[in-house]
Amino acid sequence: MANGENQNPNPNPIEATPGAAARTITLKTADGEIFEVEEAVAMEFGTVKSFFEDDAVSATKPMPLPNVSGSALSRVITYCRRSLEIRSMIPPATSEDATAAEAVQGEGDLEAEKAAKQERKEFEAEFLKDESNEDVKELILAANYLNIKELLDFLCRSVALRIQNKSVEYARKFFGIEGDYTPEEEAQIRQEYAWAFEGVDED
Amino acid sequence: MRRMDNRGDFIQRLGLDISINILNLLEDPSDLVRACAVSHSWSRFVIENSLCKQLCLKLFPELSSVTQVIEVENLIEPVKFSAGGSPEWERLKRDNRVYAFFAQGLTPLIKKDCIIEPISASSTDNYPDERIQNTLEPEDRIGYRASYWSSKGESDPNVPEILTYKLVAQLCVVTEIQVQPFQAYFQYGFPIYSSKAVRFRLGYSRHSLELDDDTREGMLIHHQWSDDDFIWTYTSPEFPVAQENKLQKFKLPEAVLCIGGILQVELLGRVQKQEMDGLYYICVSHVQVVGRPLSSPFDIDMLDSSGKWTLKYNPETLCCQSSTQLPEGEVDTPSRVRTFTTRLLQLLGNGPVGNNELDQEPPVL
């Protein structure tokens, strides 16, 4: 999108929905990047939603996001956009007293739901594939700050998957923690719960 | 003030909710134990938020009715605690340990055959053809004969019968018990020798059941227990038995933690007379227990008859009975017996509640 205001060096340029006069919301990250985001996507961010619901804040003034970096926000936007797309694959639920014809329609909905689930699974698997642990952490902090429940749940699950069956050292590195047990204390834990330290993945 | 760099403890920066979410998604108790080993603050976090207990309840939902038993044992009794610890903290620490071991030790899949062997029958007709061992045979026949246990005949239909069994592990979560009455297809009218009702007891034996072969065989044929031979920690309600040749399932109102591994099946009231002699009999073709046993290399041992038990982890043991603590640094004896004492059983009204030993080093038994 050729927009004079956009100084975004981001490799994933935001494209406006072709032809539609979509309302966009401008966000400004901590490192000064400006993002113009479709309103539907931006409203996925709980923080943004309440910011604009509070009073008649002008949608053209960039909303500052002091705790989010440009790269993180870009990933977040990609996620939310795709998530919206997948959700739109599922037609609205049919009412309870549907006729037979509508019930058949309902079965079609079930198919659509299954397809959507599958899409989501594949999308989520791809999404974090090349992200380093650092990137994932940054995303969590961003998703937390922006209050995006779905993304946060997904990220939490991913972190749990990443640290499961990993060694204590790995967990320490991942979370940036210094171990503070004395060698004797640590030895005692490892002895008492020997079963927990067997068969751990190689770092 | 939040920082954007990646230094600093992630858990603290994320705040309680998200951190709990992440750690709660771990499905293996080993992961939680290793989380405790990361640092003091993580250990405190896991313990304070009872994550091991939550995992246990997630893995084994039926335990929710049993946690009362476990926690009653972790009551604040006069106990030595480390400097700076509060009773509440000590309790949480103990919970953490017990639930971590349970989560690891309980069989992941519900088993349908938690009985390992019979111990006794109150009476037996036509030994050995109609002995109690037959109730554990999965088939309906052995060779040419039908497989079932039969009591002796009684003219009084109110005389009960009792079958006593040993479970596959000394600690077992029991959810359901299944009993199939026997139908004599070789008798006129195909009578079904069910009882009127059935009741179950779970508990442990006060005395060792390691007996010589003759005594043991005698008990399998005909034995009456006295009241103080067992401590029954659970007595079920009476379940009515249908006079049907079907495996009848008696689901316990709540899952029960059987500590000690003994099951008694009380068959109450006789309904079927045998035409030939005019006496009432009870016959059973199958008895099964459904539940989750504590699996090797975990086991429990009775410490003394007051109801103190030791929860043990011994990776070397799949058969041996060794429970002594081996000195550290012994290279040629790789057995790593780790024990800790948790009193898993409260004997309500059976004497004073004793001290709970929070052992820092494993006891030599």
Coordinates of C-alpha atoms in Angstrom, one line a residue:
Chain A
M1 CA 0.0 0.0 0.0
A2 CA 1.6 3.2 -1.1
N3 CA 1.0 5.5 1.8
G4 CA 3.2 8.5 2.4
E5 CA 2.9 8.0 6.2
N6 CA 4.1 4.5 6.2
Q7 CA 7.7 4.3 7.1
N8 CA 7.5 0.6 7.7
P9 CA 10.6 -1.3 6.6
N10 CA 8.8 -4.5 7.6
P11 CA 9.1 -7.3 5.1
N12 CA 5.4 -8.0 5.4
P13 CA 3.8 -4.9 4.1
I14 CA 0.2 -4.4 5.1
E15 CA -2.1 -4.4 2.1
A16 CA -5.5 -2.8 2.3
T17 CA -8.4 -5.0 1.2
P18 CA -8.7 -4.3 -2.5
G19 CA -11.7 -2.2 -3.4
A20 CA -13.1 -1.9 0.0
A21 CA -13.2 1.4 1.9
A22 CA -12.1 -0.4 5.0
R23 CA -11.6 1.7 8.1
T24 CA -8.1 1.4 9.3
I25 CA -6.6 2.2 12.6
T26 CA -3.1 3.4 13.0
L27 CA -0.8 1.9 15.6
K28 CA 2.6 3.1 16.6
T29 CA 5.1 0.7 18.2
A30 CA 7.7 1.3 20.8
D31 CA 10.4 1.5 18.2
G32 CA 8.6 4.1 16.2
E33 CA 7.0 1.9 13.4
I34 CA 3.7 2.9 12.1
F35 CA 1.1 0.3 11.2
E36 CA -2.2 0.8 9.5
V37 CA -4.5 -2.1 10.3
E38 CA -8.0 -2.9 9.2
E39 CA -10.4 -2.0 11.9
A40 CA -11.7 -5.6 12.1
V41 CA -8.3 -6.9 12.8
A42 CA -7.3 -4.2 15.2
M43 CA -10.5 -4.8 17.2
E44 CA -9.2 -8.3 18.0
F45 CA -6.8 -6.5 20.3
G46 CA -8.6 -6.0 23.5
T47 CA -6.4 -3.1 24.4
V48 CA -7.1 -1.3 21.2
K49 CA -10.8 -2.1 21.4
S50 CA -11.2 -0.5 24.8
F51 CA -9.0 2.4 23.8
F52 CA -11.3 3.3 20.9
E53 CA -14.5 2.5 22.8
D54 CA -13.7 4.7 25.7
D55 CA -14.5 8.0 24.0
A56 CA -14.7 9.4 20.6
V57 CA -11.0 9.1 20.1
S58 CA -10.1 10.0 16.6
A59 CA -9.2 6.9 14.6
T60 CA -6.6 8.8 12.6
K61 CA -4.3 9.6 15.5
P62 CA -1.8 6.7 15.9
M63 CA -2.4 4.7 19.1
P64 CA 0.8 4.3 20.9
L65 CA 1.9 0.8 21.9
P66 CA 4.9 1.4 24.1
N67 CA 5.4 -2.2 25.0
V68 CA 5.3 -3.8 21.6
S69 CA 8.0 -3.8 18.9
G70 CA 7.4 -3.6 15.2
S71 CA 8.4 -7.1 14.5
A72 CA 6.2 -8.5 17.2
L73 CA 3.2 -6.4 16.1
S74 CA 3.7 -7.4 12.5
R75 CA 3.5 -11.1 13.5
V76 CA 0.5 -10.4 15.7
I77 CA -1.3 -8.7 12.9
T78 CA -0.6 -11.6 10.6
Y79 CA -2.0 -14.0 13.1
C80 CA -5.2 -12.1 13.8
R81 CA -5.9 -11.5 10.2
R82 CA -5.5 -15.2 9.4
S83 CA -7.6 -16.1 12.4
L84 CA -10.4 -13.8 11.3
E85 CA -10.3 -15.4 7.9
I86 CA -10.6 -18.9 9.3
R87 CA -13.4 -17.9 11.6
S88 CA -15.3 -16.5 8.7
M89 CA -15.2 -19.9 7.1
I90 CA -17.8 -21.1 9.6
P91 CA -21.3 -19.8 8.8
P92 CA -23.3 -18.6 11.8
A93 CA -25.0 -21.4 13.7
T94 CA -28.5 -22.4 12.6
S95 CA -31.3 -21.8 15.1
E96 CA -32.7 -24.6 17.3
D97 CA -36.0 -25.0 15.5
A98 CA -34.5 -25.3 12.1
T99 CA -36.5 -27.1 9.4
A100 CA -35.2 -30.2 7.8
A101 CA -33.7 -28.3 5.0
E102 CA -31.9 -26.0 7.5
A103 CA -30.8 -29.1 9.4
V104 CA -29.0 -30.3 6.3
Q105 CA -27.5 -26.9 6.1
G106 CA -26.4 -27.5 9.7
E107 CA -24.5 -30.6 8.6
G108 CA -22.8 -28.5 6.0
D109 CA -21.8 -26.2 8.8
L110 CA -20.3 -29.2 10.6
E111 CA -18.2 -29.8 7.6
A112 CA -17.2 -26.2 7.5
E113 CA -16.3 -26.3 11.1
K114 CA -14.1 -29.3 10.6
A115 CA -12.4 -27.7 7.7
A116 CA -11.8 -24.5 9.7
K117 CA -10.3 -26.5 12.5
Q118 CA -7.9 -28.2 10.2
E119 CA -6.9 -24.9 8.6
R120 CA -6.3 -23.5 12.0
K121 CA -4.2 -26.4 13.0
E122 CA -2.0 -26.1 9.9
F123 CA -1.8 -22.4 10.2
E124 CA -0.7 -22.5 13.8
A125 CA 1.9 -25.2 13.2
E126 CA 3.4 -23.1 10.4
F127 CA 3.1 -19.8 12.3
L128 CA 5.7 -20.5 14.9
K129 CA 7.8 -23.0 13.0
D130 CA 10.7 -20.7 12.5
E131 CA 10.3 -18.5 15.5
S132 CA 13.1 -18.7 18.0
N133 CA 12.3 -19.0 21.7
E134 CA 13.1 -15.3 22.1
D135 CA 10.6 -14.4 19.4
V136 CA 8.0 -16.6 21.0
K137 CA 8.5 -14.9 24.4
E138 CA 8.3 -11.5 22.8
L139 CA 5.0 -12.5 21.1
I140 CA 3.6 -13.6 24.4
L141 CA 4.4 -10.4 26.0
A142 CA 2.9 -8.5 23.1
A143 CA -0.3 -10.7 23.0
N144 CA -0.6 -10.2 26.8
Y145 CA -0.2 -6.5 26.6
L146 CA -2.6 -6.2 23.6
N147 CA -5.0 -8.5 25.4
I148 CA -5.6 -11.0 22.5
K149 CA -7.0 -14.1 24.2
E150 CA -6.9 -16.5 21.3
L151 CA -3.3 -15.7 20.4
L152 CA -2.3 -15.9 24.0
D153 CA -3.8 -19.3 24.5
F154 CA -2.1 -20.6 21.4
L155 CA 1.2 -19.2 22.5
C156 CA 0.9 -20.6 26.0
R157 CA 0.3 -24.0 24.5
S158 CA 3.3 -23.6 22.2
V159 CA 5.5 -22.7 25.1
A160 CA 4.4 -25.7 27.1
L161 CA 5.1 -27.9 24.1
R162 CA 8.5 -26.3 23.7
I163 CA 9.6 -26.9 27.3
Q164 CA 8.0 -30.3 27.9
N165 CA 10.5 -33.1 28.4
K166 CA 13.3 -30.6 28.3
S167 CA 16.1 -30.4 30.9
V168 CA 16.2 -28.0 33.8
E169 CA 19.0 -26.1 32.1
Y170 CA 16.9 -25.7 29.0
A171 CA 14.1 -24.3 30.9
R172 CA 16.4 -21.9 32.7
K173 CA 17.8 -20.7 29.4
F174 CA 14.4 -20.3 27.9
F175 CA 13.1 -18.2 30.7
G176 CA 16.2 -16.4 31.4
I177 CA 16.7 -17.6 35.0
E178 CA 19.7 -18.2 37.1
G179 CA 19.4 -21.4 39.1
D180 CA 19.8 -20.6 42.7
Y181 CA 20.0 -24.1 44.3
T182 CA 23.1 -25.2 46.1
P183 CA 24.7 -28.2 44.6
E184 CA 23.6 -30.3 47.6
E185 CA 20.0 -29.1 47.3
E186 CA 19.9 -29.8 43.6
A187 CA 21.4 -33.3 44.2
Q188 CA 18.7 -34.0 46.7
I189 CA 15.9 -33.1 44.4
R190 CA 17.4 -35.2 41.6
Q191 CA 17.7 -38.2 43.9
E192 CA 14.3 -38.0 45.5
Y193 CA 12.6 -37.6 42.2
A194 CA 14.9 -39.6 40.1
W195 CA 12.1 -40.7 37.9
A196 CA 11.5 -37.2 36.7
F197 CA 15.0 -36.8 35.4
E198 CA 15.2 -39.9 33.3
G199 CA 14.6 -39.9 29.6
V200 CA 14.8 -36.1 29.2
D201 CA 15.4 -34.7 25.7
E202 CA 19.0 -33.8 24.8
D203 CA 19.4 -30.0 24.9
Chain B
M1 CA 7.6 -0.6 34.6
R2 CA 7.8 -3.3 31.9
R3 CA 11.0 -3.8 30.0
M4 CA 11.2 -4.9 26.5
D5 CA 14.4 -6.8 26.7
N6 CA 14.5 -10.4 27.4
R7 CA 16.4 -10.5 30.6
G8 CA 14.7 -11.2 33.8
D9 CA 12.5 -13.9 35.0
F10 CA 9.8 -14.5 32.4
I11 CA 7.4 -15.9 35.0
Q12 CA 7.6 -12.7 37.0
R13 CA 7.2 -10.5 33.9
L14 CA 4.2 -12.4 32.6
G15 CA 2.3 -12.3 35.8
L16 CA 0.6 -15.1 37.6
D17 CA -2.2 -16.0 35.3
I18 CA -0.2 -16.6 32.2
S19 CA 2.5 -18.4 34.0
I20 CA 0.0 -20.7 35.7
N21 CA -1.6 -21.3 32.3
I22 CA 1.7 -22.4 30.8
L23 CA 2.7 -24.7 33.6
N24 CA -0.8 -26.1 33.8
L25 CA -0.6 -27.2 30.2
L26 CA 2.3 -29.5 31.1
E27 CA 0.8 -33.0 31.1
D28 CA 3.7 -34.9 32.5
P29 CA 4.4 -34.7 36.3
S30 CA 8.1 -35.0 35.5
D31 CA 7.9 -31.7 33.8
L32 CA 6.5 -30.1 36.9
V33 CA 9.1 -31.7 39.1
R34 CA 11.8 -30.3 36.8
A35 CA 10.1 -27.0 37.0
C36 CA 10.6 -27.1 40.7
A37 CA 14.3 -27.8 40.1
V38 CA 14.8 -24.7 38.0
S39 CA 15.0 -22.3 40.9
H40 CA 13.7 -21.6 44.4
S41 CA 11.2 -19.1 43.0
W42 CA 9.8 -21.6 40.5
S43 CA 9.6 -24.3 43.1
R44 CA 7.7 -21.9 45.4
F45 CA 5.4 -21.0 42.5
V46 CA 4.6 -24.6 41.7
I47 CA 4.0 -25.5 45.3
E48 CA 2.0 -22.4 46.2
N49 CA -0.3 -22.9 43.3
S50 CA -0.8 -26.6 43.9
L51 CA 0.1 -27.4 40.3
C52 CA 1.0 -31.0 41.0
K53 CA -2.4 -31.6 42.6
Q54 CA -4.2 -29.9 39.7
L55 CA -2.3 -32.1 37.3
C56 CA -3.2 -35.2 39.3
L57 CA -6.9 -34.2 39.2
K58 CA -6.7 -33.6 35.5
L59 CA -5.1 -36.9 34.8
F60 CA -7.2 -38.8 37.2
P61 CA -10.5 -37.0 37.7
E62 CA -11.8 -39.7 40.0
L63 CA -9.2 -38.7 42.5
S64 CA -11.2 -35.7 43.4
S65 CA -13.2 -37.7 45.9
V66 CA -10.1 -39.1 47.3
T67 CA -8.0 -36.0 48.0
Q68 CA -9.8 -35.7 51.3
V69 CA -8.0 -38.8 52.5
I70 CA -4.7 -37.7 51.2
E71 CA -5.0 -34.2 52.6
V72 CA -6.4 -35.3 56.0
E73 CA -3.0 -37.0 56.3
N74 CA -1.2 -33.9 55.6
L75 CA -2.9 -32.1 58.4
I76 CA -0.8 -29.8 60.5
E77 CA 0.4 -32.1 63.2
P78 CA 3.2 -31.4 65.5
V79 CA 6.0 -31.8 63.0
K80 CA 9.5 -30.5 62.7
F81 CA 9.7 -28.0 59.9
S82 CA 12.6 -26.2 58.4
A83 CA 13.5 -22.7 59.7
G84 CA 11.2 -20.1 58.3
G85 CA 8.5 -22.5 57.3
S86 CA 4.9 -22.1 58.3
P87 CA 2.6 -25.1 58.8
E88 CA 0.6 -24.1 55.8
W89 CA 3.7 -24.0 53.7
E90 CA 4.8 -27.4 55.0
R91 CA 1.4 -28.8 54.1
L92 CA 1.7 -27.4 50.6
K93 CA 5.2 -28.9 50.2
R94 CA 4.0 -32.2 51.3
D95 CA 1.0 -32.1 49.0
N96 CA 3.4 -31.2 46.2
R97 CA 5.5 -34.3 46.9
V98 CA 2.6 -36.7 47.3
Y99 CA 0.7 -35.6 44.2
A100 CA 3.9 -35.6 42.1
F101 CA 4.4 -39.2 43.1
F102 CA 0.8 -40.1 42.6
A103 CA 0.7 -38.5 39.2
Q104 CA 3.7 -40.5 38.1
G105 CA 2.8 -43.7 39.9
L106 CA -0.8 -44.3 39.1
T107 CA -1.5 -46.3 36.0
P108 CA -2.5 -44.0 33.1
L109 CA -5.2 -46.3 31.8
I110 CA -8.0 -47.7 33.9
K111 CA -7.4 -51.4 34.4
K112 CA -10.2 -53.9 34.5
D113 CA -8.3 -56.6 36.3
C114 CA -7.0 -55.2 39.6
I115 CA -7.3 -58.4 41.5
I116 CA -4.2 -60.4 41.6
E117 CA -5.2 -63.4 43.6
P118 CA -7.8 -64.8 46.0
I119 CA -7.1 -65.0 49.7
S120 CA -10.1 -66.8 51.2
A121 CA -13.7 -67.9 50.8
S122 CA -16.0 -68.3 53.7
S123 CA -17.0 -71.7 52.4
T124 CA -16.5 -73.8 49.3
D125 CA -18.5 -76.7 47.9
N126 CA -16.8 -79.4 45.9
Y127 CA -13.3 -78.2 46.3
P128 CA -11.3 -77.9 44.0
D129 CA -13.9 -77.9 41.2
E130 CA -15.9 -75.0 42.6
R131 CA -13.1 -73.0 44.2
I132 CA -12.7 -69.2 44.5
Q133 CA -9.8 -69.2 42.0
N134 CA -12.5 -69.8 39.3
T135 CA -13.9 -66.3 39.8
L136 CA -10.7 -64.9 38.4
E137 CA -10.7 -67.0 35.3
P138 CA -11.8 -64.8 32.4
E139 CA -13.3 -67.7 30.5
D140 CA -16.7 -69.3 31.4
R141 CA -15.3 -72.7 31.3
I142 CA -12.1 -74.5 32.3
G143 CA -11.7 -77.6 30.2
Y144 CA -15.1 -79.4 30.3
R145 CA -16.3 -77.8 33.4
A146 CA -18.0 -74.5 34.0
S147 CA -15.8 -72.1 35.9
Y148 CA -17.4 -70.7 39.1
W149 CA -17.2 -70.7 42.8
S150 CA -19.9 -72.2 45.0
S151 CA -20.6 -71.8 48.6
K152 CA -21.7 -74.6 50.8
G153 CA -25.5 -75.1 51.1
E154 CA -27.5 -73.6 53.9
S155 CA -31.0 -74.1 55.0
D156 CA -31.2 -70.5 56.3
P157 CA -31.2 -68.1 53.3
N158 CA -29.8 -65.3 55.5
V159 CA -26.4 -66.8 56.0
P160 CA -23.9 -64.6 54.1
E161 CA -20.7 -65.5 52.3
I162 CA -17.5 -63.6 52.1
L163 CA -14.9 -63.7 49.4
T164 CA -11.6 -62.0 50.1
Y165 CA -9.1 -60.9 47.4
K166 CA -5.7 -59.3 47.1
L167 CA -5.4 -56.4 44.7
V168 CA -2.6 -56.1 42.2
A169 CA -1.0 -53.2 44.0
Q170 CA -1.0 -52.1 47.7
L171 CA -2.3 -48.8 46.6
C172 CA -5.1 -48.7 44.1
V173 CA -7.8 -46.3 43.2
V174 CA -11.0 -48.4 42.8
T175 CA -13.9 -47.1 40.8
E176 CA -16.1 -50.1 40.1
I177 CA -16.5 -53.8 41.1
Q178 CA -18.1 -56.3 38.8
V179 CA -19.7 -59.6 39.9
Q180 CA -21.4 -62.2 37.7
P181 CA -23.7 -64.8 39.4
F182 CA -23.5 -68.3 38.1
Q183 CA -26.3 -70.0 36.2
A184 CA -26.3 -73.8 36.4
Y185 CA -27.2 -74.6 32.8
F186 CA -26.8 -78.3 33.7
Q187 CA -29.6 -78.2 36.2
Y188 CA -33.3 -78.3 35.6
G189 CA -34.8 -74.9 35.2
F190 CA -31.3 -73.3 34.8
P191 CA -31.3 -71.8 38.3
I192 CA -29.2 -68.7 38.9
Y193 CA -27.5 -68.8 42.3
S194 CA -27.1 -65.1 42.9
S195 CA -27.2 -63.4 46.3
K196 CA -29.8 -60.8 47.2
A197 CA -27.3 -58.1 47.7
V198 CA -23.6 -57.4 47.7
R199 CA -21.3 -55.1 49.7
F200 CA -17.7 -54.4 49.4
R201 CA -14.9 -53.5 51.8
L202 CA -11.5 -52.2 51.1
G203 CA -8.6 -52.0 53.5
Y204 CA -5.5 -53.7 54.7
S205 CA -4.5 -56.7 56.7
R206 CA -3.2 -56.2 60.2
H207 CA -1.0 -59.2 60.0
S208 CA 1.2 -60.5 57.4
L209 CA -0.6 -62.7 54.9
E210 CA 2.7 -64.5 54.1
L211 CA 1.7 -68.0 55.3
D212 CA 2.7 -71.5 54.5
D213 CA 1.0 -73.2 51.6
D214 CA -1.2 -75.5 53.7
T215 CA -2.6 -72.6 55.7
R216 CA -3.2 -70.6 52.6
E217 CA -5.0 -73.4 50.8
G218 CA -7.1 -74.0 53.8
M219 CA -8.1 -70.3 53.8
L220 CA -9.1 -70.5 50.2
I221 CA -11.5 -73.3 50.9
H222 CA -13.1 -72.3 54.2
H223 CA -12.1 -69.4 56.5
Q224 CA -13.9 -67.1 58.8
W225 CA -12.0 -63.9 59.7
S226 CA -12.2 -62.3 63.1
D227 CA -13.1 -58.6 63.4
D228 CA -9.6 -57.3 64.0
D229 CA -7.9 -59.2 61.2
F230 CA -8.4 -56.3 58.9
I231 CA -8.8 -52.6 59.0
W232 CA -11.5 -51.6 56.6
T233 CA -11.0 -48.1 55.4
Y234 CA -14.0 -48.2 53.1
T235 CA -17.3 -50.0 53.3
S236 CA -19.6 -49.6 50.4
P237 CA -23.4 -49.4 50.5
E238 CA -25.4 -52.5 49.9
F239 CA -26.1 -53.0 46.2
P240 CA -29.0 -55.1 45.1
V241 CA -28.0 -58.0 42.9
A242 CA -30.2 -59.0 40.0
Q243 CA -30.9 -62.7 39.6
E244 CA -29.3 -62.6 36.1
N245 CA -26.5 -64.4 34.5
K246 CA -24.7 -61.2 33.6
L247 CA -21.6 -59.4 34.6
Q248 CA -23.2 -56.9 36.9
K249 CA -21.3 -53.6 37.4
F250 CA -21.4 -52.0 40.8
K251 CA -20.0 -48.5 40.5
L252 CA -18.8 -47.1 43.8
P253 CA -20.5 -43.8 44.6
E254 CA -17.1 -42.2 44.7
A255 CA -13.7 -43.5 43.7
V256 CA -11.9 -45.0 46.6
L257 CA -8.2 -45.1 47.4
C258 CA -7.6 -48.6 48.7
I259 CA -4.5 -48.6 50.8
G260 CA -3.3 -52.0 51.6
G261 CA -4.8 -53.8 48.7
I262 CA -7.4 -56.0 50.3
L263 CA -11.0 -56.4 48.9
Q264 CA -13.8 -58.2 50.5
V265 CA -17.0 -59.1 48.6
E266 CA -19.9 -59.8 51.0
L267 CA -22.7 -61.7 49.4
L268 CA -25.8 -61.0 51.4
G269 CA -28.9 -63.2 51.4
R270 CA -29.5 -66.3 49.3
V271 CA -32.3 -66.6 46.8
Q272 CA -31.9 -69.9 45.0
K273 CA -32.5 -73.4 46.4
Q274 CA -30.9 -76.3 44.8
E275 CA -33.6 -78.8 44.0
M276 CA -31.6 -81.8 44.8
D277 CA -31.0 -81.1 48.4
G278 CA -33.3 -78.2 49.2
L279 CA -30.4 -76.0 50.4
Y280 CA -29.7 -72.4 49.4
Y281 CA -26.4 -71.8 47.6
I282 CA -24.5 -68.8 46.3
C283 CA -22.4 -69.2 43.2
V284 CA -20.3 -66.6 41.4
S285 CA -18.6 -67.0 38.1
H286 CA -16.6 -63.7 37.8
V287 CA -15.3 -61.0 40.1
Q288 CA -13.5 -58.0 38.6
V289 CA -12.2 -54.8 40.0
V290 CA -11.9 -51.7 37.9
G291 CA -9.5 -49.0 38.9
R292 CA -6.0 -47.5 38.8
P293 CA -3.2 -49.3 40.7
L294 CA 0.0 -47.7 41.7
S295 CA 2.4 -49.1 39.2
S296 CA 6.0 -50.3 39.5
P297 CA 8.5 -48.9 40.2
F298 CA 6.3 -47.2 42.7
D299 CA 4.9 -49.1 45.7
I300 CA 3.8 -48.6 49.2
D301 CA 4.7 -50.5 52.3
M302 CA 3.0 -50.6 55.6
L303 CA 5.2 -49.0 58.2
D304 CA 3.2 -50.1 61.2
S305 CA -0.3 -51.2 62.0
S306 CA -1.3 -47.7 63.0
G307 CA -1.8 -46.9 59.4
K308 CA 1.5 -45.4 58.5
W309 CA 2.7 -46.1 55.0
T310 CA 5.7 -45.4 53.0
L311 CA 5.5 -44.4 49.4
K312 CA 8.5 -45.8 47.6
Y313 CA 10.2 -45.4 44.4
N314 CA 12.6 -48.1 43.4
P315 CA 13.5 -48.4 39.8
E316 CA 15.4 -51.6 40.3
T317 CA 12.4 -53.4 41.7
L318 CA 10.1 -55.3 39.6
C319 CA 10.2 -58.3 41.9
C320 CA 12.5 -57.7 44.8
Q321 CA 11.3 -56.8 48.2
S322 CA 14.3 -54.7 49.2
S323 CA 13.3 -51.6 51.1
T324 CA 16.5 -50.7 52.8
Q325 CA 18.3 -47.5 52.0
L326 CA 21.6 -48.2 50.4
P327 CA 24.5 -45.9 51.3
E328 CA 25.3 -43.3 48.7
G329 CA 28.3 -43.7 46.5
E330 CA 28.0 -47.4 46.3
V331 CA 28.9 -48.0 42.7
D332 CA 28.2 -51.7 42.4
T333 CA 24.7 -51.5 43.8
P334 CA 22.7 -49.3 41.4
S335 CA 19.4 -49.6 43.2
R336 CA 18.2 -46.2 44.1
V337 CA 15.5 -46.6 46.6
R338 CA 14.0 -43.4 47.5
T339 CA 11.3 -43.2 50.1
F340 CA 9.4 -40.7 52.0
T341 CA 6.9 -41.2 54.6
T342 CA 3.4 -39.9 54.2
R343 CA 0.7 -41.1 56.4
L344 CA -1.9 -41.9 53.9
L345 CA -4.5 -43.2 56.2
Q346 CA -6.3 -41.7 59.1
L347 CA -7.9 -44.1 61.4
L348 CA -10.9 -42.2 62.5
G349 CA -11.6 -43.1 66.1
N350 CA -8.9 -45.7 66.1
G351 CA -6.5 -44.0 68.3
P352 CA -4.5 -40.8 68.5
V353 CA -3.3 -39.3 65.3
G354 CA 0.5 -39.7 65.5
N355 CA 3.3 -37.5 64.3
N356 CA 3.8 -37.3 60.7
E357 CA 7.4 -37.8 59.9
L358 CA 8.7 -35.3 57.4
D359 CA 11.8 -37.3 56.7
Q360 CA 14.7 -35.4 55.3
E361 CA 16.6 -38.5 54.8
P362 CA 14.9 -41.8 53.8
P363 CA 14.3 -44.1 56.7
V364 CA 15.8 -47.5 56.9
L365 CA 13.0 -49.9 57.2

